[in-house]
CSV table of C-alpha atoms in Angstrom, one decimal:
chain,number,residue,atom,x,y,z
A,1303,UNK,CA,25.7,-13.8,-12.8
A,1304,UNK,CA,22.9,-12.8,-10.4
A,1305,UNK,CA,23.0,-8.6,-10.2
A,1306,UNK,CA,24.0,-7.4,-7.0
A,1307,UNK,CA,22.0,-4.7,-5.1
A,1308,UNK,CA,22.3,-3.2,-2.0
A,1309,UNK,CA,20.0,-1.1,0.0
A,1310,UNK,CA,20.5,1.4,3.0
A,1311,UNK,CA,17.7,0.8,5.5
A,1312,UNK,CA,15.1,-1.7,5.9
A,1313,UNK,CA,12.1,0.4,6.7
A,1314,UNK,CA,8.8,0.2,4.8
A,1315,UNK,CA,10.5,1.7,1.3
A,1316,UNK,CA,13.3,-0.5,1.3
A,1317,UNK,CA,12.2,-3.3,2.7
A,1318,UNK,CA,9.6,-3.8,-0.1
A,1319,UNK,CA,12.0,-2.9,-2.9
A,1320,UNK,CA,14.2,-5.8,-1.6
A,1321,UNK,CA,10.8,-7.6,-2.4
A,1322,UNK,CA,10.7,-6.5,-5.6
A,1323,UNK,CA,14.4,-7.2,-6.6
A,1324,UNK,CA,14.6,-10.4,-4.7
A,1325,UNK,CA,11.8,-11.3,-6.9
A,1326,UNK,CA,13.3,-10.9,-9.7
A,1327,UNK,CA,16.4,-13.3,-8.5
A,1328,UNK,CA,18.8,-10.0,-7.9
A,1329,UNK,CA,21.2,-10.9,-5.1
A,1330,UNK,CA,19.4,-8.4,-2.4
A,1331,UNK,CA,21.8,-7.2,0.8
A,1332,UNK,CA,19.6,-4.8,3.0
A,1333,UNK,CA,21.8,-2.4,5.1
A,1334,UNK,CA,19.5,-1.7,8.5
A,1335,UNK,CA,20.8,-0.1,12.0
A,1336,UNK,CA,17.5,-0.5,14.1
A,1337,UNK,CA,17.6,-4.5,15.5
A,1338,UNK,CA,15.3,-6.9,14.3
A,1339,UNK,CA,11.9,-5.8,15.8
A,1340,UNK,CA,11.1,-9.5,15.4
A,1341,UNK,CA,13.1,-10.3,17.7
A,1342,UNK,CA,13.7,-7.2,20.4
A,1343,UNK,CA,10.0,-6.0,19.4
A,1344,UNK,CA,9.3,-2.7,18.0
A,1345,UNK,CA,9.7,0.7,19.4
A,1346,UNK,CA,6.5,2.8,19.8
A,1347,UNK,CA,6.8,6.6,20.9
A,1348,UNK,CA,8.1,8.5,17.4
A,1349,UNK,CA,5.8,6.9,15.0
A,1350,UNK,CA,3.0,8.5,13.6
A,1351,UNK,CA,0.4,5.5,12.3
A,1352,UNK,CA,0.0,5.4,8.4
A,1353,UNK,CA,-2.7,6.1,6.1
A,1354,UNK,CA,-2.7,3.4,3.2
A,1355,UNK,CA,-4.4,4.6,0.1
A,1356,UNK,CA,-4.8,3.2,-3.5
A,1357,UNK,CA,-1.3,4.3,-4.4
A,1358,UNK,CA,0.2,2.0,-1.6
A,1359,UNK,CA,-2.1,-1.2,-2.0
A,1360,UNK,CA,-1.5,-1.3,-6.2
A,1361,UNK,CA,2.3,-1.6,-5.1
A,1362,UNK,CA,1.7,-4.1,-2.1
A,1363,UNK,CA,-1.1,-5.8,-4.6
A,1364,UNK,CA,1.2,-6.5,-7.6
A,1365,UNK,CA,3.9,-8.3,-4.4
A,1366,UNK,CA,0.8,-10.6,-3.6
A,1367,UNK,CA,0.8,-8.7,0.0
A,1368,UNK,CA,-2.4,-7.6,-0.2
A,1369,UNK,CA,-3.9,-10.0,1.4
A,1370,UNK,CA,-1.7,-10.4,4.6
A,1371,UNK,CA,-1.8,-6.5,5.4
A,1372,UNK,CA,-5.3,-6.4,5.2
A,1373,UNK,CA,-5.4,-8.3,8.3
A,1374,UNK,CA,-3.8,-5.9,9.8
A,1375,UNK,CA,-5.4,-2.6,8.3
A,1376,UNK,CA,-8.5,-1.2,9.7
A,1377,UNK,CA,-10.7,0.9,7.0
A,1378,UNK,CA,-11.6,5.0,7.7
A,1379,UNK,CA,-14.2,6.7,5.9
A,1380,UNK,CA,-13.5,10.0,6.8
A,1381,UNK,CA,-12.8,12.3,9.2
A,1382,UNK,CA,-14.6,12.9,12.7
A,1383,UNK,CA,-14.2,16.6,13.4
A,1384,UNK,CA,-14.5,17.1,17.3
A,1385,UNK,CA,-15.2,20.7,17.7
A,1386,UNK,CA,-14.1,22.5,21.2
A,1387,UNK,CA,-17.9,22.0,22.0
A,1388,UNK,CA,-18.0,18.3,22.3
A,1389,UNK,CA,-20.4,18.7,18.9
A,1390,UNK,CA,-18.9,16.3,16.3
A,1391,UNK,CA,-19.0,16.5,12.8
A,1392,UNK,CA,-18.8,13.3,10.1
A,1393,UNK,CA,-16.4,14.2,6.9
A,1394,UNK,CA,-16.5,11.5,4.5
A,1395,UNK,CA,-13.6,11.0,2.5
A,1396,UNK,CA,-14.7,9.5,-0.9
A,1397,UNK,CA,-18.2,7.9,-2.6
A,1398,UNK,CA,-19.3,4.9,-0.4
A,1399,UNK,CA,-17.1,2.4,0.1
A,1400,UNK,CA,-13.9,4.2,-0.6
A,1401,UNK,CA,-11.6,4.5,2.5
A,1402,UNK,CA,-8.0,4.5,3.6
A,1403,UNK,CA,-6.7,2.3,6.1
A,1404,UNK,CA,-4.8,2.9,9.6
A,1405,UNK,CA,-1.8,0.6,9.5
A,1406,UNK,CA,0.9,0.2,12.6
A,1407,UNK,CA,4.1,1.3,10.8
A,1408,UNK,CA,5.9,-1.4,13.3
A,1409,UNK,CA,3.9,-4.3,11.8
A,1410,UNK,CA,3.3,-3.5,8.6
A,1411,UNK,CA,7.6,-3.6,8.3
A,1412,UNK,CA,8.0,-6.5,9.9
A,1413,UNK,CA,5.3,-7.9,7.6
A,1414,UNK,CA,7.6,-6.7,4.5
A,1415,UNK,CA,10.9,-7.7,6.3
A,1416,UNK,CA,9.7,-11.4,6.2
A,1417,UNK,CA,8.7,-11.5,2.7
A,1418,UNK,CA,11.1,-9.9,1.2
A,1419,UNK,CA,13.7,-13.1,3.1
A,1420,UNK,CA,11.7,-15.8,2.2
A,1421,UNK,CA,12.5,-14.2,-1.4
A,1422,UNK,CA,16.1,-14.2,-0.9
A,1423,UNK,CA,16.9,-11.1,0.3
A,1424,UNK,CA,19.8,-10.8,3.3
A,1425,UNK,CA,19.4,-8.6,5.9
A,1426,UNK,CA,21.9,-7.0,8.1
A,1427,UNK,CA,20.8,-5.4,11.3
A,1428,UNK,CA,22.3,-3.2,13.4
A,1429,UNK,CA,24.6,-2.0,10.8
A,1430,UNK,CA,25.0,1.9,9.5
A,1431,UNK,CA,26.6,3.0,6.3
A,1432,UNK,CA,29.7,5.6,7.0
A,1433,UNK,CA,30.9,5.9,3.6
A,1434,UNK,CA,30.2,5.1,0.0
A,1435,UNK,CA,32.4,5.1,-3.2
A,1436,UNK,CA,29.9,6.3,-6.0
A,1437,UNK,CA,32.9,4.6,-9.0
A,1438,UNK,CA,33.1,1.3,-7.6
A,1439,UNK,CA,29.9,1.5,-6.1
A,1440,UNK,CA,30.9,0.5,-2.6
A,1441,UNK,CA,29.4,1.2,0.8
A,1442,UNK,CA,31.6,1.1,4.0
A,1443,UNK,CA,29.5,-0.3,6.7
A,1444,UNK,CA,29.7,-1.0,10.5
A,1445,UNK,CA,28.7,-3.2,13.4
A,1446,UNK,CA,27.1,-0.8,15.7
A,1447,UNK,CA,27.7,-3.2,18.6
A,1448,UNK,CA,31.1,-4.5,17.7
A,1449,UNK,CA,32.5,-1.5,15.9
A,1450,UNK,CA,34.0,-4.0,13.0
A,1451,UNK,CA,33.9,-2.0,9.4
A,1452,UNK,CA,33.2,-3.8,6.5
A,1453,UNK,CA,33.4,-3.1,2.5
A,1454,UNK,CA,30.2,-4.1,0.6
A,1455,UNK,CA,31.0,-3.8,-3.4
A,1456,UNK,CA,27.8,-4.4,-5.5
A,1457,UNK,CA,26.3,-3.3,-8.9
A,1458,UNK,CA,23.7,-0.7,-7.8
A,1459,UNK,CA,23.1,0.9,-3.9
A,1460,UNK,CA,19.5,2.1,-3.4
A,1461,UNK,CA,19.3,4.8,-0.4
A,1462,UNK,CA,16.0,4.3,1.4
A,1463,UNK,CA,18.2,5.3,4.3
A,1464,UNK,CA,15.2,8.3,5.4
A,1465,UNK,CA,14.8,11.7,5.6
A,1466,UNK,CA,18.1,12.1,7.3
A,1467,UNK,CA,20.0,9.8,5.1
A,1468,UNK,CA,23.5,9.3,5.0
A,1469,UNK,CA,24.5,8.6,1.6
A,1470,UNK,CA,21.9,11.7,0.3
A,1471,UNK,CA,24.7,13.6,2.9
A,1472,UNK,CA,27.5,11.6,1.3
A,1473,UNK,CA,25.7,12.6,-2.3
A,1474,UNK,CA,25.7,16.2,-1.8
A,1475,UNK,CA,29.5,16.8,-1.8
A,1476,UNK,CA,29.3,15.5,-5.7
A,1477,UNK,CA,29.0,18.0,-8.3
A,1478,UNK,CA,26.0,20.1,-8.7
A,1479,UNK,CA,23.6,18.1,-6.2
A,1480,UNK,CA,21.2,20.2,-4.6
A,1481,UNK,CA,19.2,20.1,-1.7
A,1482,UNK,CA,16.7,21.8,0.0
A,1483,UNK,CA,15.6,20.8,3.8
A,1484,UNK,CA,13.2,22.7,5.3
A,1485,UNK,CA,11.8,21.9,9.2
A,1486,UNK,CA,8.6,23.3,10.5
A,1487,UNK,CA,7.8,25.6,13.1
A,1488,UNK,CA,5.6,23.1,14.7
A,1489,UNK,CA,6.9,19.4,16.3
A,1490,UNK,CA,4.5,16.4,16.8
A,1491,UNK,CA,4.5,13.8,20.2
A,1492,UNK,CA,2.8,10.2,20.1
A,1493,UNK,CA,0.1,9.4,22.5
A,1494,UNK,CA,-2.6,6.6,23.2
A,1495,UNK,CA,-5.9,5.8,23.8
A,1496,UNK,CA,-6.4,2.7,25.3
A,1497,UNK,CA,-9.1,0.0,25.1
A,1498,UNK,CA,-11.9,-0.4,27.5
A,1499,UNK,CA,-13.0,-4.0,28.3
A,1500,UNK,CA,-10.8,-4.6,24.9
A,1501,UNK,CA,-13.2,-2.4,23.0
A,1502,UNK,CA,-12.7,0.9,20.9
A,1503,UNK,CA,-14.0,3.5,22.9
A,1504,UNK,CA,-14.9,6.0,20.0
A,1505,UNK,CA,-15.8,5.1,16.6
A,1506,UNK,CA,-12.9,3.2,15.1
A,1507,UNK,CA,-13.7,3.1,10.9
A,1508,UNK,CA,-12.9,7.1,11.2
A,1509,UNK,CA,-9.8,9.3,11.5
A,1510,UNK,CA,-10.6,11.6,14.5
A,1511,UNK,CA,-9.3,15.1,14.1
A,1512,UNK,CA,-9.4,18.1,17.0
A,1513,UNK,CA,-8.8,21.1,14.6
A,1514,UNK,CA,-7.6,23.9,17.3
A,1515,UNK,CA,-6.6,26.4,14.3
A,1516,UNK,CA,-2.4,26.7,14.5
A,1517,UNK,CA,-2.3,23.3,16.3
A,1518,UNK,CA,-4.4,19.9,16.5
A,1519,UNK,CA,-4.9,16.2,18.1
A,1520,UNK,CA,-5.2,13.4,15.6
A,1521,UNK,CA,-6.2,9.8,16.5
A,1522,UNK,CA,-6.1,6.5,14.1
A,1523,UNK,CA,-7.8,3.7,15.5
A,1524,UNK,CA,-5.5,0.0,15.2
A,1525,UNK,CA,-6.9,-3.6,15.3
A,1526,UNK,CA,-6.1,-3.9,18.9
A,1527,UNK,CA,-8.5,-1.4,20.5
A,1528,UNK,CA,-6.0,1.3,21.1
A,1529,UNK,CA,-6.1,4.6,19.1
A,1530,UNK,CA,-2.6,6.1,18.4
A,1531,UNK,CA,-3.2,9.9,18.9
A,1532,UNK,CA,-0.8,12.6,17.5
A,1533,UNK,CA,-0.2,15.7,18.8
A,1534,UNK,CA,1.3,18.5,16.7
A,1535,UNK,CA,1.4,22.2,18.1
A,1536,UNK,CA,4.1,24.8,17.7
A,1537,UNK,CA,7.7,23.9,19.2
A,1538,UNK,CA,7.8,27.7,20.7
A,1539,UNK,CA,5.0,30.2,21.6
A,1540,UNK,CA,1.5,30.2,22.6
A,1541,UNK,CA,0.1,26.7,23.0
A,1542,UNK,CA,3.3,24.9,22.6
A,1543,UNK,CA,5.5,22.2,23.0
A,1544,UNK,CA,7.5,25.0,25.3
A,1545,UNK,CA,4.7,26.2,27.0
A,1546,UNK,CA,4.3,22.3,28.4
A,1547,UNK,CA,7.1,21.7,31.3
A,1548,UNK,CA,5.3,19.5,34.1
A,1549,UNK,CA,2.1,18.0,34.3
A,1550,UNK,CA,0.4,20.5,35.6
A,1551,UNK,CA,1.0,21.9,32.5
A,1552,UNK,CA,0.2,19.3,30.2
A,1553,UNK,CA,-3.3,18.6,32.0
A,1554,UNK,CA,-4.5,21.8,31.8
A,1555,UNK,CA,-3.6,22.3,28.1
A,1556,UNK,CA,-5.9,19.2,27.5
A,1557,UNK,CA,-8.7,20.2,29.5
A,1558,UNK,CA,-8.7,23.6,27.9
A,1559,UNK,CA,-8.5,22.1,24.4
A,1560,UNK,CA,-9.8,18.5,24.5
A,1561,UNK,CA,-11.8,18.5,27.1
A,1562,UNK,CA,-13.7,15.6,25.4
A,1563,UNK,CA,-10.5,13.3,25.0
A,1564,UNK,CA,-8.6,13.6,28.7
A,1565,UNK,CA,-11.1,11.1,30.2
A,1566,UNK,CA,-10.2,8.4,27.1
A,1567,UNK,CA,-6.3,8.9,28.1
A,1568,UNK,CA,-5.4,7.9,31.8
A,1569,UNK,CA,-1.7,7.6,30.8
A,1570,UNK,CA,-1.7,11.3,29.3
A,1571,UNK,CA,1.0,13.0,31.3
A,1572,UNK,CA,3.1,9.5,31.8
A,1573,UNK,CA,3.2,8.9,27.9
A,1574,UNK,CA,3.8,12.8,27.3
A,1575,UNK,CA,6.8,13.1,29.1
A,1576,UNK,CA,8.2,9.7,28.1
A,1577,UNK,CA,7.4,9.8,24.2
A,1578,UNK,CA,10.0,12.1,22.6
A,1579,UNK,CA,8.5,15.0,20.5
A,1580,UNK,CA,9.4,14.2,16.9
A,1581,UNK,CA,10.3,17.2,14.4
A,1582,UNK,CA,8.6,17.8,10.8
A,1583,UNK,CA,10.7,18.3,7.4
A,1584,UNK,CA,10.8,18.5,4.1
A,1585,UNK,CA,13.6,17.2,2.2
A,1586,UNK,CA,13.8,18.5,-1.6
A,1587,UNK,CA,17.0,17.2,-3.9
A,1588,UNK,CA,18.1,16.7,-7.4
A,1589,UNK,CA,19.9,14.8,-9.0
A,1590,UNK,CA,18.8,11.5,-7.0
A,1591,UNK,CA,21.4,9.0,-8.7
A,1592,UNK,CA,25.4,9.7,-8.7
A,1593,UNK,CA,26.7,6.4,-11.1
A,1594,UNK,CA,24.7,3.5,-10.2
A,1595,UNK,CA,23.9,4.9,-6.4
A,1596,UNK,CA,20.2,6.7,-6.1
A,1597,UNK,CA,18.0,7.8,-3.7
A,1598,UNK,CA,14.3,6.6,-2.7
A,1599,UNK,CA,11.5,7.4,-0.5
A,1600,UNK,CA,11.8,9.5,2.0
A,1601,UNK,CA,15.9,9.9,1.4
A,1602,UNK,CA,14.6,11.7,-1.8
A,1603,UNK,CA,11.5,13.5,-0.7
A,1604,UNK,CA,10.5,13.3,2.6
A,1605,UNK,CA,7.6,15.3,3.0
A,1606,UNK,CA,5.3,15.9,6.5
A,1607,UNK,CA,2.6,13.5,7.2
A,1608,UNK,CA,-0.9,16.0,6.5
A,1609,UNK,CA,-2.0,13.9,3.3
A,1610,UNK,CA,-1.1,10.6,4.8
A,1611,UNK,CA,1.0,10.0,1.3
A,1612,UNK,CA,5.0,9.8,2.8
A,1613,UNK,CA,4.9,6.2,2.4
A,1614,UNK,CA,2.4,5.7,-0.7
A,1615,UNK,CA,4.6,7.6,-2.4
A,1616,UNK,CA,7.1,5.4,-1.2
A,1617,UNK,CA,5.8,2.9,-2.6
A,1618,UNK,CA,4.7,4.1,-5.9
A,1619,UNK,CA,8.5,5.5,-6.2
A,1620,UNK,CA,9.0,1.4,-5.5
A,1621,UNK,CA,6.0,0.1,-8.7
A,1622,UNK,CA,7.0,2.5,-11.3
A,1623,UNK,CA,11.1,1.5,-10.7
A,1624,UNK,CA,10.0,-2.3,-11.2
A,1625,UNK,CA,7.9,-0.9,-14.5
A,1626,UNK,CA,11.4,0.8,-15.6
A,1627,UNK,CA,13.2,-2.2,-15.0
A,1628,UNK,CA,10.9,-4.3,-17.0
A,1629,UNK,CA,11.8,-1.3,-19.5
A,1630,UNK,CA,15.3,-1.0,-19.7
A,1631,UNK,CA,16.1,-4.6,-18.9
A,1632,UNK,CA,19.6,-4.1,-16.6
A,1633,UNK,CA,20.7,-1.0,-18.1
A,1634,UNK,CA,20.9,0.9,-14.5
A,1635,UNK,CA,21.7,4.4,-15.9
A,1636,UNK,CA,19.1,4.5,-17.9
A,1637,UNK,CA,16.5,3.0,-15.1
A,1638,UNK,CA,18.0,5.5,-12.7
A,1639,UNK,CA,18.0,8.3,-15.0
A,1640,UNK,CA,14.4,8.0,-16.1
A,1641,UNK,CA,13.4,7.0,-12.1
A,1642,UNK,CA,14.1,10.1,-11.1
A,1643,UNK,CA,12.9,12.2,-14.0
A,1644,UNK,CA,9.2,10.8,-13.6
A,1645,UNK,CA,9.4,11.1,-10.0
A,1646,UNK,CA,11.0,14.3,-9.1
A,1647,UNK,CA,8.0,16.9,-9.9
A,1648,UNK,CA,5.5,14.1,-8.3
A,1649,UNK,CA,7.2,14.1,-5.4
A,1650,UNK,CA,7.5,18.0,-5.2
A,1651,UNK,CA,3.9,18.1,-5.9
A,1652,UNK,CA,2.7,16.3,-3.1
A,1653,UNK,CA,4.9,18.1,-1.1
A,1654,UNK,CA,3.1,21.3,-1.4
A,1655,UNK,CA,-0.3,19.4,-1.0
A,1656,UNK,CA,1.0,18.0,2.2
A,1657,UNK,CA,1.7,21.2,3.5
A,1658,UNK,CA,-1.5,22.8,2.5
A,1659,UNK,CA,-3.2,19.7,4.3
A,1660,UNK,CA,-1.6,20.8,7.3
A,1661,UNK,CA,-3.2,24.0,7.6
A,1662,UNK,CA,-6.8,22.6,6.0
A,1663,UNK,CA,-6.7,19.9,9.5
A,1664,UNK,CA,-5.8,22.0,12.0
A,1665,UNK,CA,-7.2,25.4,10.8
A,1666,UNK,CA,-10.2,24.6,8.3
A,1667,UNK,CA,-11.8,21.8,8.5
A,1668,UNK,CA,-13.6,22.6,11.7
A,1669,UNK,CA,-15.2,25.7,9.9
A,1670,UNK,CA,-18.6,25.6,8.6
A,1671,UNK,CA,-17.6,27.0,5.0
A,1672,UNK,CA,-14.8,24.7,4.8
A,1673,UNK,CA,-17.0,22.2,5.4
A,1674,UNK,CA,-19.7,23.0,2.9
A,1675,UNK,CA,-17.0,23.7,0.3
A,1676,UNK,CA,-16.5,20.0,0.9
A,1677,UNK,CA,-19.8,18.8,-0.1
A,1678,UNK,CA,-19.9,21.4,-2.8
A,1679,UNK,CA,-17.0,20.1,-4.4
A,1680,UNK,CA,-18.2,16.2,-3.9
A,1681,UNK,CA,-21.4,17.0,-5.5
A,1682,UNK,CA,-19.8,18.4,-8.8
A,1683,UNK,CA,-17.9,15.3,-8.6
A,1684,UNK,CA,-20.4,13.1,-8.1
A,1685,UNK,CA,-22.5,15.1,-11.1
A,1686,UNK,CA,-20.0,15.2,-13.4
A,1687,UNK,CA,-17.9,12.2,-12.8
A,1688,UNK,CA,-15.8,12.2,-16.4
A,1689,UNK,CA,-14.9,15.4,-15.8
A,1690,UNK,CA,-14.4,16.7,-12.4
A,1691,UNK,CA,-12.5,15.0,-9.4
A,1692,UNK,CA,-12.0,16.1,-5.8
A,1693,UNK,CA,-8.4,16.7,-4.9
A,1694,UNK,CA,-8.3,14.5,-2.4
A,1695,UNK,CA,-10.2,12.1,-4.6
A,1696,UNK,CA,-6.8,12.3,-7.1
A,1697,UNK,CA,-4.2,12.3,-5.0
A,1698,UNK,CA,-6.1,9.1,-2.6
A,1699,UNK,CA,-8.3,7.2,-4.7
A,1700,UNK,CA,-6.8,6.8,-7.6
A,1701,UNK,CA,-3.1,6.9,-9.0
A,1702,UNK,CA,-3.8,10.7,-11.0
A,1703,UNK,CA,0.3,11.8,-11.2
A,1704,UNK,CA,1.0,13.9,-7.9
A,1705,UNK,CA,2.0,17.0,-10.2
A,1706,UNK,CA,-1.4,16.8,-12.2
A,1707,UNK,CA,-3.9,16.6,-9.4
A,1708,UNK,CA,-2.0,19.5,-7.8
A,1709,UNK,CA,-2.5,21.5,-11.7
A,1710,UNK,CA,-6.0,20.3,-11.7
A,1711,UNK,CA,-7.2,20.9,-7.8
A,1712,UNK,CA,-5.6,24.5,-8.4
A,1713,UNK,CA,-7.4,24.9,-11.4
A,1714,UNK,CA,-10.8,23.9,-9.9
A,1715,UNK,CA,-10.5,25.9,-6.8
A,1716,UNK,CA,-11.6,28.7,-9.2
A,1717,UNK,CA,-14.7,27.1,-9.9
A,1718,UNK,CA,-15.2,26.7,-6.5
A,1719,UNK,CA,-14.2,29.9,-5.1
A,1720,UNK,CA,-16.8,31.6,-7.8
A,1721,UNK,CA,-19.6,29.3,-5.8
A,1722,UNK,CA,-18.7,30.1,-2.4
A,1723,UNK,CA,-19.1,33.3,-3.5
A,1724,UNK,CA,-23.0,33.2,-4.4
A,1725,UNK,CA,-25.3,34.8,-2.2
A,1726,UNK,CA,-26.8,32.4,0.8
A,1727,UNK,CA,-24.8,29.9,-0.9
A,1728,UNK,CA,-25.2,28.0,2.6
A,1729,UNK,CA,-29.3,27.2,1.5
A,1730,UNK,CA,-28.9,26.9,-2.4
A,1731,UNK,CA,-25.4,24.8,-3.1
A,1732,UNK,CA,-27.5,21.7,-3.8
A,1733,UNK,CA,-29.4,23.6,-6.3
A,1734,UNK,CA,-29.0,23.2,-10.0
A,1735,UNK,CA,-28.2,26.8,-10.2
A,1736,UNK,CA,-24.6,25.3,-9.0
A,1737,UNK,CA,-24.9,22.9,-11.4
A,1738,UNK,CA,-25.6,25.1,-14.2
A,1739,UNK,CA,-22.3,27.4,-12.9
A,1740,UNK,CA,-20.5,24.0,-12.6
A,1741,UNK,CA,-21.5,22.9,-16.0
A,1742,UNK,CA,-20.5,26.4,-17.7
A,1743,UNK,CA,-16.9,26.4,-15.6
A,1744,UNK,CA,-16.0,22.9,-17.0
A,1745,UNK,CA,-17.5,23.3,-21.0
A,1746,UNK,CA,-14.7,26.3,-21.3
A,1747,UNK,CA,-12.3,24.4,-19.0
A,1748,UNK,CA,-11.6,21.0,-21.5
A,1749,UNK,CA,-7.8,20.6,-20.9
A,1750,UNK,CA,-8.0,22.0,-17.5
């Protein structure tokens, strides 16, 4: 008898674990409330574009789904830093050739949605989960339009229900679940640049970053010309979301702080008003399984978006529960049980990297001894490659454990706080006196 699974919400993390179950010839039911996007089209306005990195492409790679989303991913290299002067700076993110990718988060689900049916896997859309019994593992469910409840009995329930999630809510009246959820001070609103003459009109293999210091304007380039621009600035206070009530307003805030942007947006005030201004959390919680009902993605660990990693770690959470399945064979506490003892300190690991990223954007990466900390730290790398890797490097480029890049990049701050130190360090970091220090730090640093 084929194992029966459900799973609450058909977003990006759900949607490809229906892939990976359906593959495996489970009997896949996929919970969803949104409509089919296929069908209505998808919703813009609350979305901020996604960031795929090697974490997300070894999941989509090992699905054979590679191929497809790469037609609609569009490679950055690194950051383009426009300072308030119009002066802009180039960042790059890796060695040559390494990248992430902009991807719409609208097409890359629909993208997922389709493959994971074509597998076998059900969904049902426009349909919410208002209840679930964690014995019989049973979810009560119902039409949004028709208001008809329905029981849904299966073997295991996955919640990939989001950073809101109802059954985490429905999870934390069982015994000693805890949770943490933490919102920031600072809110974030969708905006565009269009196309001109169906072109990009700035550089579109880079992610473009207006660090303002306490707020900033992002902007990720898709394959239609457009760039999808993010604003994120304090709800309350001095340049805020508050301090923006009309147009007036809102134009004047631009032309004060991105003077070099308001001519690429002719629908600025239209879109600012219109587009809702979405809210930033962190969701922390332990256990993530009650019987044979657990938590994943973002219904586990939703973090904010500064590293570009919510949904790579999404779907690495999705990779290494197929690997434990291949493990345990259909043993679901075990699975479950070990799921969410790997995954736990990764995921609060790059939660605190996340919200260091924050304040590296929009507070240091415009500064010039940010900046040459940078290339300091890429040079050690690049000199001393079996030993020494950026942060962003192992948390991006490679699939380091979230906890262990966060041990070592702590660790190696040290190293490079003692060079940014050096006198005139600004006209001798590419000498081999750094070298030298670099090579001392990491022969008494082994196990670092």
């Amino acid at each position: 008898m084929k194992c029966r699974v459900v799973i609450a919400g058909g977003g990006l993390v759900g949607s490809l674990l229906a892939c990976y179950l359906a593959k495996r010839n489970m009997d896949v039911t996929v919970i969803e409330k949104r409509a089919d996007s296929r069908n209505v089209g998808y919703t813009g306005g609350r979305s901020i574009n996604l960031a795929l990195s090697n974490r997300g492409w070894a999941a989509l790679e090992k699905m054979g789904l590679k191929e497809q989303v790469s037609s609609i991913a569009l490679p950055m290299k690194g950051r383009m830093i426009h300072q308030h002067s119009g002066e802009k700076n180039f960042l790059p993110y890796g060695k040559e050739g390494q990248c992430i990718y902009s991807v719409s988060r609208g097409k890359l689900n629909e993208i997922l949605i389709t493959a994971a049916e074509n597998l076998g896997a059900h969904f049902r859309f426009k349909e919410v989960c208002m209840d679930v019994d964690f014995e019989s593992t049973t979810l009560k469910v119902l039409h949004t339009d028709t208001g008809v409840s329905t029981s849904l009995s299966s073997d295991v329930v996955f919640a990939a229900d989001g950073a809101y999630s109802e059954l985490r809510y429905r999870m934390q009246r069982t015994y000693n679940f805890n949770l943490s959820i933490t919102h920031e001070a600072h809110g974030y609103k969708e905006l565009t640049i269009p196309p001109r003459n169906g072109k990009h009109v700035m550089e579109n293999d880079v992610l473009h970053i207006w660090p303002r210091e306490r707020f900033m304007m992002i902007a990720l380039p898709n394959p239609d010309g457009t760039f999808t621009c993010t604003l994120f600035a304090p709800l309350q206070g001095e340049n805020s979301f508050e301090s923006l009530p009309d147009a007036e307003a809102v134009q004047n805030y631009f032309h004060m702080h991105f003077p070099d942007a308001v001519p690429l947006m002719p629908g600025l005030t239209d879109e600012f008003f219109k587009n809702p201004t979405g809210s930033l959390v962190t969701v922390k919680c332990y256990p993530w399984k009650v019987n044979n009902v657990c938590l994943i993605g973002d219904a586990a660990h939703a973090i904010v978006p500064f590293y570009g990693q919510g949904m790579n770690c999404g779907f690495e959470d999705v990779r290494i529960l197929d690997e434990l399945i291949d493990r345990y064979d259909s043993q679901w506490d075990l699975i479950l049980g070990e799921f969410q003892k790997l995954r736990k300190p990764n995921a609060d690991a790059i939660a605190e990297l996340a919200l260091y990223n924050f304040i590296e954007m929009r507070d240091l990466s415009g500064r010039p001894d940010f900046q040459l900390r940078m290339k300091i730290e890429k040079r050690i790398a690049e000199f001393f490659p079996d030993k020494f890797q950026t942060l962003y490097s192992m948390v991006t480029f490679n699939q380091t454990p979230y906890a262990e890049a966060l041990r070592r990049g702590k660790k190696q701050s040290e190293l490079l706080d003692k060079i940014m130190q050096l006198e005139n360090v600004e006209h001798i970091w590419e000498t081999e006196q750094v070298l030298d220090i670099a090579r001392d730090w990491l022969s008494h640093h082994h196990e670092y």
